[in-house]
Short mmCIF file of C-alpha atoms and ligand atoms in Angstrom, two decimals:
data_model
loop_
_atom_site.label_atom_id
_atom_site.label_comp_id
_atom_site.label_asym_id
_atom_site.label_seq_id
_atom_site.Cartn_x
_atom_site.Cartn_y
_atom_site.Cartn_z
CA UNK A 1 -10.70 18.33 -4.27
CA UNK A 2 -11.57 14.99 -2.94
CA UNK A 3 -9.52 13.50 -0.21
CA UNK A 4 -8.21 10.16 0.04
CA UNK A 5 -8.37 7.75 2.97
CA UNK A 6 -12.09 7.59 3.89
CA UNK A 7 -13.36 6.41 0.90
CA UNK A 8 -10.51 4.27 -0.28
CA UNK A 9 -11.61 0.89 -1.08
CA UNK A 10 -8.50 -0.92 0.45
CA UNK A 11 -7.54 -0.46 3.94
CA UNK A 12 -4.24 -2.36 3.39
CA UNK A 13 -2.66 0.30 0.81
CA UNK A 14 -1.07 3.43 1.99
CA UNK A 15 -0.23 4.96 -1.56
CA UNK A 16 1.63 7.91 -2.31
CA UNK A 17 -0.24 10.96 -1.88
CA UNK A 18 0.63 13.47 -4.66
CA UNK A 19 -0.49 17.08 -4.78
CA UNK A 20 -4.07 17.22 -6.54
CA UNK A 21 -4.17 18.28 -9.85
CA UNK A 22 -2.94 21.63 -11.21
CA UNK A 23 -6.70 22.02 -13.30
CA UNK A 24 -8.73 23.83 -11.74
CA UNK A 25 -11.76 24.50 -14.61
CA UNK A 26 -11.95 23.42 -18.10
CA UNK A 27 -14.44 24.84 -20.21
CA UNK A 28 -15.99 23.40 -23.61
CA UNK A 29 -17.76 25.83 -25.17
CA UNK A 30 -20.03 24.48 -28.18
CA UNK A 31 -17.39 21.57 -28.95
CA UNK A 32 -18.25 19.99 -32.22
CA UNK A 33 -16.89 17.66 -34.69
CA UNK A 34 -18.26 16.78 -38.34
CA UNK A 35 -17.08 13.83 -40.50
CA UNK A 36 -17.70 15.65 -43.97
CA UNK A 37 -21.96 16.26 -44.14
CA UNK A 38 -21.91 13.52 -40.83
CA UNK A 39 -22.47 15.86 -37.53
CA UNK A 40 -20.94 13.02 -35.08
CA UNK A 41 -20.80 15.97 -32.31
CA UNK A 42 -23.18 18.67 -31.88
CA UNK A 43 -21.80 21.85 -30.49
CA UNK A 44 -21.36 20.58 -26.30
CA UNK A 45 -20.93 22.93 -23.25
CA UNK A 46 -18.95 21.68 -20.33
CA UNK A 47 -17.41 23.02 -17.76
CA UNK A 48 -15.35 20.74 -15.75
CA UNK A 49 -14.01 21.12 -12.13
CA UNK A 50 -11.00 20.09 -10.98
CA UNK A 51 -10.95 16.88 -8.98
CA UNK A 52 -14.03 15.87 -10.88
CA UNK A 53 -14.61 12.30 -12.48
CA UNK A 54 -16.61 12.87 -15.26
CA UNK A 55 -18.49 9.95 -17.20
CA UNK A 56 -19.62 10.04 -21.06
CA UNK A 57 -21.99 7.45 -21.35
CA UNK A 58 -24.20 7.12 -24.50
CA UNK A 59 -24.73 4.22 -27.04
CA UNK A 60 -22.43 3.19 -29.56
CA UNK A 61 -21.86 5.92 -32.32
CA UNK A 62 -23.25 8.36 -29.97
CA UNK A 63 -19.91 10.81 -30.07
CA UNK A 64 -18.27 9.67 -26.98
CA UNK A 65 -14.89 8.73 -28.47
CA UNK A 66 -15.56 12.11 -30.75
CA UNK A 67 -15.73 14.00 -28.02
CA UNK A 68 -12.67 12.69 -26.07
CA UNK A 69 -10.49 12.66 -29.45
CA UNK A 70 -11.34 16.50 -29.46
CA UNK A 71 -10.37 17.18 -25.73
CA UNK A 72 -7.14 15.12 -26.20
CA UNK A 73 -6.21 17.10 -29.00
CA UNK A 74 -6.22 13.59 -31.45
CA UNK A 75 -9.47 15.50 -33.51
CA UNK A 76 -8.94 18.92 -34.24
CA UNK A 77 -12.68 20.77 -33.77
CA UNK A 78 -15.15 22.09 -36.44
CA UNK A 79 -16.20 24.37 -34.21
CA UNK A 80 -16.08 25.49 -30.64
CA UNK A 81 -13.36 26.07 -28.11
CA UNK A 82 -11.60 24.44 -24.98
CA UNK A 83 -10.09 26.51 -22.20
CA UNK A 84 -8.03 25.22 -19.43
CA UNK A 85 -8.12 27.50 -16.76
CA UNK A 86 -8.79 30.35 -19.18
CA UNK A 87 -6.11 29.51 -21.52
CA UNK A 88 -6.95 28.37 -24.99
CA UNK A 89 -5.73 24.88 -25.44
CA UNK A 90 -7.76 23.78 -28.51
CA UNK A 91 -5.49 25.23 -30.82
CA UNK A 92 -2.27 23.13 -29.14
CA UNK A 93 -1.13 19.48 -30.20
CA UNK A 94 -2.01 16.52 -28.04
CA UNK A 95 1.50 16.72 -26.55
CA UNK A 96 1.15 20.21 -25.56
CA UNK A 97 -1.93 20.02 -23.67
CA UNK A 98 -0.61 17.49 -21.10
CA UNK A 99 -3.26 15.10 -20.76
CA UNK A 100 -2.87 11.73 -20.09
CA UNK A 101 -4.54 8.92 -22.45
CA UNK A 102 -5.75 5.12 -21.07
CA UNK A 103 -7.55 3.45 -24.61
CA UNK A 104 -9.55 0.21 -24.71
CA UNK A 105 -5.93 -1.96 -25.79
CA UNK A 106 -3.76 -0.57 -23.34
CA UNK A 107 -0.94 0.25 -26.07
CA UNK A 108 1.96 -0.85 -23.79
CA UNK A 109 5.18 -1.36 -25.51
CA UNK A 110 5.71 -5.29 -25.25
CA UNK A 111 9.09 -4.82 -25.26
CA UNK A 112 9.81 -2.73 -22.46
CA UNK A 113 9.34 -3.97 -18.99
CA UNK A 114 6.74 -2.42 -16.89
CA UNK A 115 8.90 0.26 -15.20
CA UNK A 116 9.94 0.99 -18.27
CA UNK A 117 6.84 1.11 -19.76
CA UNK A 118 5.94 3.42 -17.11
CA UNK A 119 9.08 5.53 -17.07
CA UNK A 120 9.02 6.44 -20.98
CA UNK A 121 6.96 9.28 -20.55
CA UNK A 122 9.17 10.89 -18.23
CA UNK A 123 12.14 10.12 -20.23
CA UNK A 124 10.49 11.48 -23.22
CA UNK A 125 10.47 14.96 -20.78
CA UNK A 126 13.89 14.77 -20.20
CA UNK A 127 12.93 14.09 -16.46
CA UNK A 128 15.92 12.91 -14.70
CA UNK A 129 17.04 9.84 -13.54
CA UNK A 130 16.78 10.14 -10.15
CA UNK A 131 13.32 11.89 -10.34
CA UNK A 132 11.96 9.89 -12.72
CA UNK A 133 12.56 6.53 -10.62
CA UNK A 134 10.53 7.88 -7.39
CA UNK A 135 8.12 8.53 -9.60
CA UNK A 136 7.69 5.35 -11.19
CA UNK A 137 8.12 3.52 -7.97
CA UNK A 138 5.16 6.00 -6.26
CA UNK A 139 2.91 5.38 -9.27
CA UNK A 140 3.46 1.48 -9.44
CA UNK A 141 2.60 1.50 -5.36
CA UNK A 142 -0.31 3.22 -6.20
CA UNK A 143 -1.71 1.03 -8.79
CA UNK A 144 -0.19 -2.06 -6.81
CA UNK A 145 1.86 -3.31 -9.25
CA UNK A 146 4.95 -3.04 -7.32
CA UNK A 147 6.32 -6.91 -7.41
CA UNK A 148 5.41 -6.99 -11.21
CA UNK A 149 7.60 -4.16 -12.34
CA UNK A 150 10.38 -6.16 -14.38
CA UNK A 151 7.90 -7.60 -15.77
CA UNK A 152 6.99 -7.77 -19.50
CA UNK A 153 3.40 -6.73 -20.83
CA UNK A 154 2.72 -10.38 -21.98
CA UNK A 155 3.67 -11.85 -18.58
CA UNK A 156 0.94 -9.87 -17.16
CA UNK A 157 -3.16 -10.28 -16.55
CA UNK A 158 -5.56 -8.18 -18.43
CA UNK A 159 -6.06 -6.44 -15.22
CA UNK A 160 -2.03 -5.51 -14.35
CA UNK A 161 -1.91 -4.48 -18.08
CA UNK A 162 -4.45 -1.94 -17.49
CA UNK A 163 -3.25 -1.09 -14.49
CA UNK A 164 0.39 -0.26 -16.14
CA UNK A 165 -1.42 1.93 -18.50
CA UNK A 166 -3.09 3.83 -15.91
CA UNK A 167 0.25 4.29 -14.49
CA UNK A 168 1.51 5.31 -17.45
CA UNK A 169 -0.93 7.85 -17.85
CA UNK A 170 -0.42 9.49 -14.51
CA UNK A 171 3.11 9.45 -14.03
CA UNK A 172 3.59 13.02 -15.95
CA UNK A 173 1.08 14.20 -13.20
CA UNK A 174 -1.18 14.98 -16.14
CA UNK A 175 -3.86 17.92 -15.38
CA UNK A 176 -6.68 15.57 -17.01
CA UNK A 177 -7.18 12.33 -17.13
CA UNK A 178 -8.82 10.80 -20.52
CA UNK A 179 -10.19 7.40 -20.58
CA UNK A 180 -11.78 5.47 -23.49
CA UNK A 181 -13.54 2.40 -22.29
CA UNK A 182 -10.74 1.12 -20.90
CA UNK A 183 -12.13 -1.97 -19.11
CA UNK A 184 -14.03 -3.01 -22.24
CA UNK A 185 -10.75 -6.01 -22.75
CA UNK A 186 -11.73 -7.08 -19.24
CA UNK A 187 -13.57 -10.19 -18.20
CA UNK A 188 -16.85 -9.28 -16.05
CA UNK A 189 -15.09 -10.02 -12.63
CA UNK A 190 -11.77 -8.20 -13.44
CA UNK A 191 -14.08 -5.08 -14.74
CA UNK A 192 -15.87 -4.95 -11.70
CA UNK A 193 -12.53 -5.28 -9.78
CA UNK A 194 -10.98 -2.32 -11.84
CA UNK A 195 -13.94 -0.14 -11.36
CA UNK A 196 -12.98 0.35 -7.82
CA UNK A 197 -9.21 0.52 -8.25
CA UNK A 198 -9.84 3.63 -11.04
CA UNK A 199 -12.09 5.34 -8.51
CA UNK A 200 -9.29 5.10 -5.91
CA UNK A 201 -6.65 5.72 -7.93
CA UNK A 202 -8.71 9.00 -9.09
CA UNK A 203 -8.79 10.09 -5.20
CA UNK A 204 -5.95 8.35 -4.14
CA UNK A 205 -3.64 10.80 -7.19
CA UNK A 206 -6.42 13.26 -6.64
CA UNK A 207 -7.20 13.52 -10.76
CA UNK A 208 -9.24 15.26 -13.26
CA UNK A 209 -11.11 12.34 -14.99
CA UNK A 210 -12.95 12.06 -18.48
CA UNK A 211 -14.38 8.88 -18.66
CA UNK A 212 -16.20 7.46 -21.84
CA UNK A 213 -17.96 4.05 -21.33
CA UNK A 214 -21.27 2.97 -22.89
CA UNK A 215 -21.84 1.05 -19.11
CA UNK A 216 -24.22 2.86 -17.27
CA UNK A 217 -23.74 0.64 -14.38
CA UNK A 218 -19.84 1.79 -15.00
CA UNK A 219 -20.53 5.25 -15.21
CA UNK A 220 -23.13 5.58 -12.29
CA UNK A 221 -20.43 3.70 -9.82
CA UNK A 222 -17.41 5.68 -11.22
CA UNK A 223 -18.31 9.23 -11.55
CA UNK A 224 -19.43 12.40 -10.07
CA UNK A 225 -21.25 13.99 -13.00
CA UNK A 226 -22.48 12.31 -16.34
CA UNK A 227 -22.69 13.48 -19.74
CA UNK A 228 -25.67 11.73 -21.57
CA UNK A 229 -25.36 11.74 -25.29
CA UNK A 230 -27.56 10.48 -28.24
CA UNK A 231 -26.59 10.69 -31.74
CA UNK A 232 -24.07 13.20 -30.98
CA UNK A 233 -26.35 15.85 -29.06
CA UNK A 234 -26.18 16.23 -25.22
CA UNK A 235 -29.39 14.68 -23.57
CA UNK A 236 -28.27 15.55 -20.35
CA UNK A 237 -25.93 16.39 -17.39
CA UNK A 238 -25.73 15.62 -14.28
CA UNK A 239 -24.41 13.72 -10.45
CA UNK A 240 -26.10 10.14 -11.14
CA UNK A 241 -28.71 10.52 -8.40
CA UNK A 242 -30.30 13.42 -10.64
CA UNK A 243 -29.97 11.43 -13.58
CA UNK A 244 -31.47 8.21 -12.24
CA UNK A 245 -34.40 9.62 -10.31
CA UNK A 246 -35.34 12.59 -13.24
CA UNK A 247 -33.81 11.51 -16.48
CA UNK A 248 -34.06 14.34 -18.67
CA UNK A 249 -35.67 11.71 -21.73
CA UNK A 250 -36.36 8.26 -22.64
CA UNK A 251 -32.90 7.81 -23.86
CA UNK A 252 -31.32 9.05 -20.50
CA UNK A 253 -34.26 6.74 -19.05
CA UNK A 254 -33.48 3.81 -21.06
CA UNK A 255 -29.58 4.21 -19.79
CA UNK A 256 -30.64 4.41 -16.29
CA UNK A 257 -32.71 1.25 -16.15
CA UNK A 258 -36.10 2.05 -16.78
CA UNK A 259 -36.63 -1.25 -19.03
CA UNK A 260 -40.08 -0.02 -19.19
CA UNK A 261 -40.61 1.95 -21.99
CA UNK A 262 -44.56 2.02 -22.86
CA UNK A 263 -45.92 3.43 -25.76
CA UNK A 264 -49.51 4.69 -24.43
CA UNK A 265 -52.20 7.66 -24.85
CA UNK A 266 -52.34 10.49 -22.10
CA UNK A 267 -56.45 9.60 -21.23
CA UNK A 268 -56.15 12.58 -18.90
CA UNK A 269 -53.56 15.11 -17.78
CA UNK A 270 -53.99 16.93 -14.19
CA UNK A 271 -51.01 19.44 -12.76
CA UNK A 272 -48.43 16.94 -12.75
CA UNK A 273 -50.53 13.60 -13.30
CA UNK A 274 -51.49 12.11 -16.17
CA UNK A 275 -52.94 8.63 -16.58
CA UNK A 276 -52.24 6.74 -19.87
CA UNK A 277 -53.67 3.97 -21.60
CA UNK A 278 -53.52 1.37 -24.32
CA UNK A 279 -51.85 -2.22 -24.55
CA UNK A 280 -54.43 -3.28 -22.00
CA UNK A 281 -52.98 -0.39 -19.71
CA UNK A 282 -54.06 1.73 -17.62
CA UNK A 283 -51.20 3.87 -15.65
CA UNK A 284 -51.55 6.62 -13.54
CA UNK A 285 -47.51 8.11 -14.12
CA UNK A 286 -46.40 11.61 -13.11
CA UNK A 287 -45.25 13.44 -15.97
CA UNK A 288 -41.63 13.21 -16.27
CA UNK A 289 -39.72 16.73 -14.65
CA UNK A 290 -36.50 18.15 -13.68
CA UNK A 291 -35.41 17.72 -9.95
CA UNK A 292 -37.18 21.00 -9.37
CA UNK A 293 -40.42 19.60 -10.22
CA UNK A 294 -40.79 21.56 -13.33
CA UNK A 295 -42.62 19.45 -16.21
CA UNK A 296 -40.29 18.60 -19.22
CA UNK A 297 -40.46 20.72 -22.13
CA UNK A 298 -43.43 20.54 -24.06
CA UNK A 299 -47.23 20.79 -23.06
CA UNK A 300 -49.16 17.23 -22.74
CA UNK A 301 -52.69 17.08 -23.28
CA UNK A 302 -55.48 14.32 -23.42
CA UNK A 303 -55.01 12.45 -26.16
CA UNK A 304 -51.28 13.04 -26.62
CA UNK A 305 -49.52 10.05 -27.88
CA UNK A 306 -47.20 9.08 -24.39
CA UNK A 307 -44.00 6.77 -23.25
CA UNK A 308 -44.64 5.70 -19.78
CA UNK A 309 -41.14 5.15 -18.29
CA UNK A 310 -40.78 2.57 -15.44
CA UNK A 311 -37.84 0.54 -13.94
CA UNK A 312 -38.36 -3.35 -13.40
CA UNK A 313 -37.75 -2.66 -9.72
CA UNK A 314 -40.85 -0.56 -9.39
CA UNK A 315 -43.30 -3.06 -11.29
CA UNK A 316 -44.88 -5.27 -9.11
CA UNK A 317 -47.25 -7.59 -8.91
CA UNK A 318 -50.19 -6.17 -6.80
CA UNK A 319 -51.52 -7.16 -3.16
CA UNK A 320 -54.90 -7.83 -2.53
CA UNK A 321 -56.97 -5.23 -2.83
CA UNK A 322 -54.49 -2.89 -4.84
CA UNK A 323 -55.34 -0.82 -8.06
CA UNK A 324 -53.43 -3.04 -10.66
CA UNK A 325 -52.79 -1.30 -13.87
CA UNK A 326 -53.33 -4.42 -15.49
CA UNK A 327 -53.03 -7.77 -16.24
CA UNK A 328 -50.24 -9.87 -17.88
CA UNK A 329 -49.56 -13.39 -18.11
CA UNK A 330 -45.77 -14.89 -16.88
CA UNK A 331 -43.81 -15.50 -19.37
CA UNK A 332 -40.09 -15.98 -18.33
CA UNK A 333 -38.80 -16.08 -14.58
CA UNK A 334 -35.25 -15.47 -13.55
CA UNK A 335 -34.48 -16.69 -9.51
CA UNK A 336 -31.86 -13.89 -8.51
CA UNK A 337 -31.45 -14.45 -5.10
CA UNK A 338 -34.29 -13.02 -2.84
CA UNK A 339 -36.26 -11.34 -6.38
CA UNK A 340 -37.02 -13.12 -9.14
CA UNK A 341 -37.03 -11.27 -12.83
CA UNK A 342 -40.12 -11.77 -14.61
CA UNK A 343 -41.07 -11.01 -17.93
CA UNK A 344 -44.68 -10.71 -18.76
CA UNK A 345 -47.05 -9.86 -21.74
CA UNK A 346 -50.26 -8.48 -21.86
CA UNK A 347 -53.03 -9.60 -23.85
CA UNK A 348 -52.46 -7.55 -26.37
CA UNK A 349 -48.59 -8.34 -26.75
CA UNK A 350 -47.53 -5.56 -24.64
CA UNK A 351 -44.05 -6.65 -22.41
CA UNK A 352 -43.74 -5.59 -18.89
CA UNK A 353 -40.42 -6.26 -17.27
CA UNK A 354 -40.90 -6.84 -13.06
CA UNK A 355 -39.27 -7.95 -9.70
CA UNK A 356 -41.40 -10.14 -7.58
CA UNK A 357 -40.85 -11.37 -4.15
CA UNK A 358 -43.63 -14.07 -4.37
CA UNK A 359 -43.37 -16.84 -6.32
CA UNK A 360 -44.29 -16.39 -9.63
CA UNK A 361 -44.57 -19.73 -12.46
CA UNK A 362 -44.54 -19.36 -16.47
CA UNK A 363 -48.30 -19.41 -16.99
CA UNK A 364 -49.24 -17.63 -14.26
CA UNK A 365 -51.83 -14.23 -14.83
CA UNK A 366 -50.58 -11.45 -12.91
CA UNK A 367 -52.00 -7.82 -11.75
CA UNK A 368 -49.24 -5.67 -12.29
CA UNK A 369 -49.07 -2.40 -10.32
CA UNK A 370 -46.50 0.35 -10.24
CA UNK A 371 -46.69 3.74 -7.57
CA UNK A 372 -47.73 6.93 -10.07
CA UNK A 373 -44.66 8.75 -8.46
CA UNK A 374 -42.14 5.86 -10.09
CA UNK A 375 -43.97 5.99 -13.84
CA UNK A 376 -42.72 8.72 -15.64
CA UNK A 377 -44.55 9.79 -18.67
CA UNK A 378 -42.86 11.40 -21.48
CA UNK A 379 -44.69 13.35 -24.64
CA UNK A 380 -43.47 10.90 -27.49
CA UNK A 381 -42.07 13.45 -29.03
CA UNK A 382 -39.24 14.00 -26.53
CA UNK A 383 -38.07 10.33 -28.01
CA UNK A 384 -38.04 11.65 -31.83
CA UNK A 385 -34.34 12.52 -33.01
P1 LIG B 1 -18.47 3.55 -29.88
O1 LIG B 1 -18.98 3.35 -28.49
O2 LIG B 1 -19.01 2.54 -30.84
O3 LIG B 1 -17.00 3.76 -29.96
P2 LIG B 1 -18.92 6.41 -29.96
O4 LIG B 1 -20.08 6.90 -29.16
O5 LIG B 1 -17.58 6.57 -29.36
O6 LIG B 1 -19.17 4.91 -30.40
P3 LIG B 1 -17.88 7.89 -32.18
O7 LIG B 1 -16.76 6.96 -32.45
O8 LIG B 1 -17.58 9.18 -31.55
O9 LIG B 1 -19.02 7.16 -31.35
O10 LIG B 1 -18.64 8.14 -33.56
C1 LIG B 1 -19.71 9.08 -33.67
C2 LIG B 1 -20.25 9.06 -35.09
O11 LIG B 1 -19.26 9.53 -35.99
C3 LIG B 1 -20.63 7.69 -35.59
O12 LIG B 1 -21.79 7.83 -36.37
C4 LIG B 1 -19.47 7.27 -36.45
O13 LIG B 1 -19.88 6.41 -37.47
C5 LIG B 1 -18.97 8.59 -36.99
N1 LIG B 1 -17.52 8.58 -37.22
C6 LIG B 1 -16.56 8.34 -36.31
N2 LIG B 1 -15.32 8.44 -36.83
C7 LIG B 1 -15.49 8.75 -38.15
C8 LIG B 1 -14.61 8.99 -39.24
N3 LIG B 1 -13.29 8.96 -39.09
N4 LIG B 1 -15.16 9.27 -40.44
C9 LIG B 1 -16.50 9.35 -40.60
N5 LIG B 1 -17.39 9.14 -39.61
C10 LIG B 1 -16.92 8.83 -38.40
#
């Protein structure tokens, strides 16, 4: 279970601590969901610890929401089964399970004031009075909303809203947490402010979190194990270090930031080496592995039709000297601070996304060079689905 103070993003608050959460392991066991001939969820295997704050993170139509409708209990399953602790909860009704639910539009009842938004759930239990107003006053301390509690949804930011649904969510001390993009309503600043307060509310309450967001900048900040998914299949799972430096595919890639996607021909493949060419290219990449080392499924030979995978960040434009893997000519340059962004095109059309530390002007011809440890290269067909 993870503890509390250490990491907690704000030193001022000294929330409630509540015990952590009763789960202790749910298990999916080939999960999956069809909408008439449409497979939106192919059968998924999870096993979830408690404590954990797990992130689905795919593209839209990808099966998140699928998914999390079928843990909640909102989607009964086509196939498969769900276990908490070793006791079948598939077959129960979304009330019976005990989860607690924070969607995209809050659903607050505008009505109600906030502690009473807060306190229906409890009521609904037949928790009483007494009880069920320590609660709500622990929970609103916790997600700092404390002053606002007589309060009506409308007289509240996006940010408080959410916050009262959180609240909401984990005043019934719910065994799992189930969120569904819920700072997708939020302006940029407010999401990025949220992001932390979720995290510390997860530690701070010491939750069970499912997470769906299509963010991978959200998911990578927020949670301890992903759960990749393309067109309703699992591409992979796992913390977001693993994911980032050995993505699994080019999807996973693509979600972790390698812009970089370059459709090229293995010239030669060596042990773990291959260079690839075409576009004016010529990369030596390390074929793309699991964090053991082991190559990807599938053998790649010379003359194997390739996708070099490379983040901006690892693209540079070569010193003196250095083995460039081409040239390209400047095309758009972003200042961020200290880097700039630059996108540049080969001759033959090709578009390499960079960082450069030198100045760099529309126009100018650059040798590009990348380290053959940071370009990954797929088989193309690991990107066919
Ligand atoms: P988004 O991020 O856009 O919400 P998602 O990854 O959550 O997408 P789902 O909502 O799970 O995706 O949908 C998965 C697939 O199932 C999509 O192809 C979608 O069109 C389809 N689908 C979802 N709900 C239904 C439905 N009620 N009837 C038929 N098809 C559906």
């Amino acid at each position: 279970m993870t503890t509390t103070a250490a990491t907690s993003p704000s030193p001022q608050a000294s929330p409630p601590r509540r015990p952590a959460s009763q789960l202790g392991r749910l298990t999916l066991r080939g999960v999956s969901r069809a909408y008439g001939a449409h497979t939106a969820l192919h059968p998924l295997d999870l096993e979830i610890t408690g404590g954990e704050f797990i992130a689905l993170l795919g593209p839209s139509g990808c099966g998140k929401t699928t998914a999390l409708n079928c843990l909640a209990g909102l989607l009964p399953l086509t196939a498969g089964e769900i276990e908490l602790d070793g006791r079948r909860v598939d077959t129960l009704p979304p009330e019976k399970r005990g989860f607690g639910m924070v969607f995209q539009n809050y659903a607050l009842f505008p009505h109600l004031t906030v502690r009473a938004n807060v306190a229906f759930g409890l009521k609904m239990r037949g928790v009483a009075k007494a009880e069920t107003e320590r609660r709500v006053a622990d929970v609103l301390n916790l997600v700092r909303l404390t002053e606002h509690a007589a309060k009506h949804p409308a007289q509240l930011s996006g940010g408080q809203q959410q916050r009262v649904a959180i609240a909401r969510a984990i005043v019934t001390e719910p065994a799992l947490v189930l969120m569904d993009e819920p700072l997708s309503n939020l302006d940029a600043a407010l999401r990025l402010a949220m992001r932390g307060e979720i995290r510390r509310i997860h530690q701070d309450f010491g939750l069970t979190t499912v997470y769906v967001t299509h963010d991978q900048e959200e998911a990578l900040s927020l949670a301890d194990r992903l759960v990749v998914l393309h067109d309703g299949r699992v591409s992979q799972i796992g913390t977001p270090a693993e994911l980032y430096e050995h993505p699994a595919d080019p999807h996973v890639a693509a979600f972790m930031g390698y812009r970089n996607l370059l459709p090229l021909r293995a010239s030669s493949v060596e042990g773990t080496t291959a260079l690839a060419e075409g576009d004016g290219l010529r990369v030596v990449g390390t074929r793309a592995g699991n964090p053991a080392g082991t190559p990807v499924d599938g053998a790649l030979s010379a003359g194997q039709q390739v996708l070099v995978a490379i983040r901006p960040e690892d693209l540079r434009v070569a010193a003196e000297g250095e083995t460039a893997i081409g040239e390209a000519v400047a095309e758009i340059v972003e200042y961020h601070g200290r880097v700039l962004h630059v996108e540049a095109a080969t001759d033959q059309g090709r578009r390499l996304h960079l960082k450069a530390h030198q100045p760099v002007r529309p126009g100018d011809r650059l040798h590009i060079a990348v380290d053959a440890e940071r370009a990954l290269v797929f088989p193309a067909e690991a990107v066919a689905s």
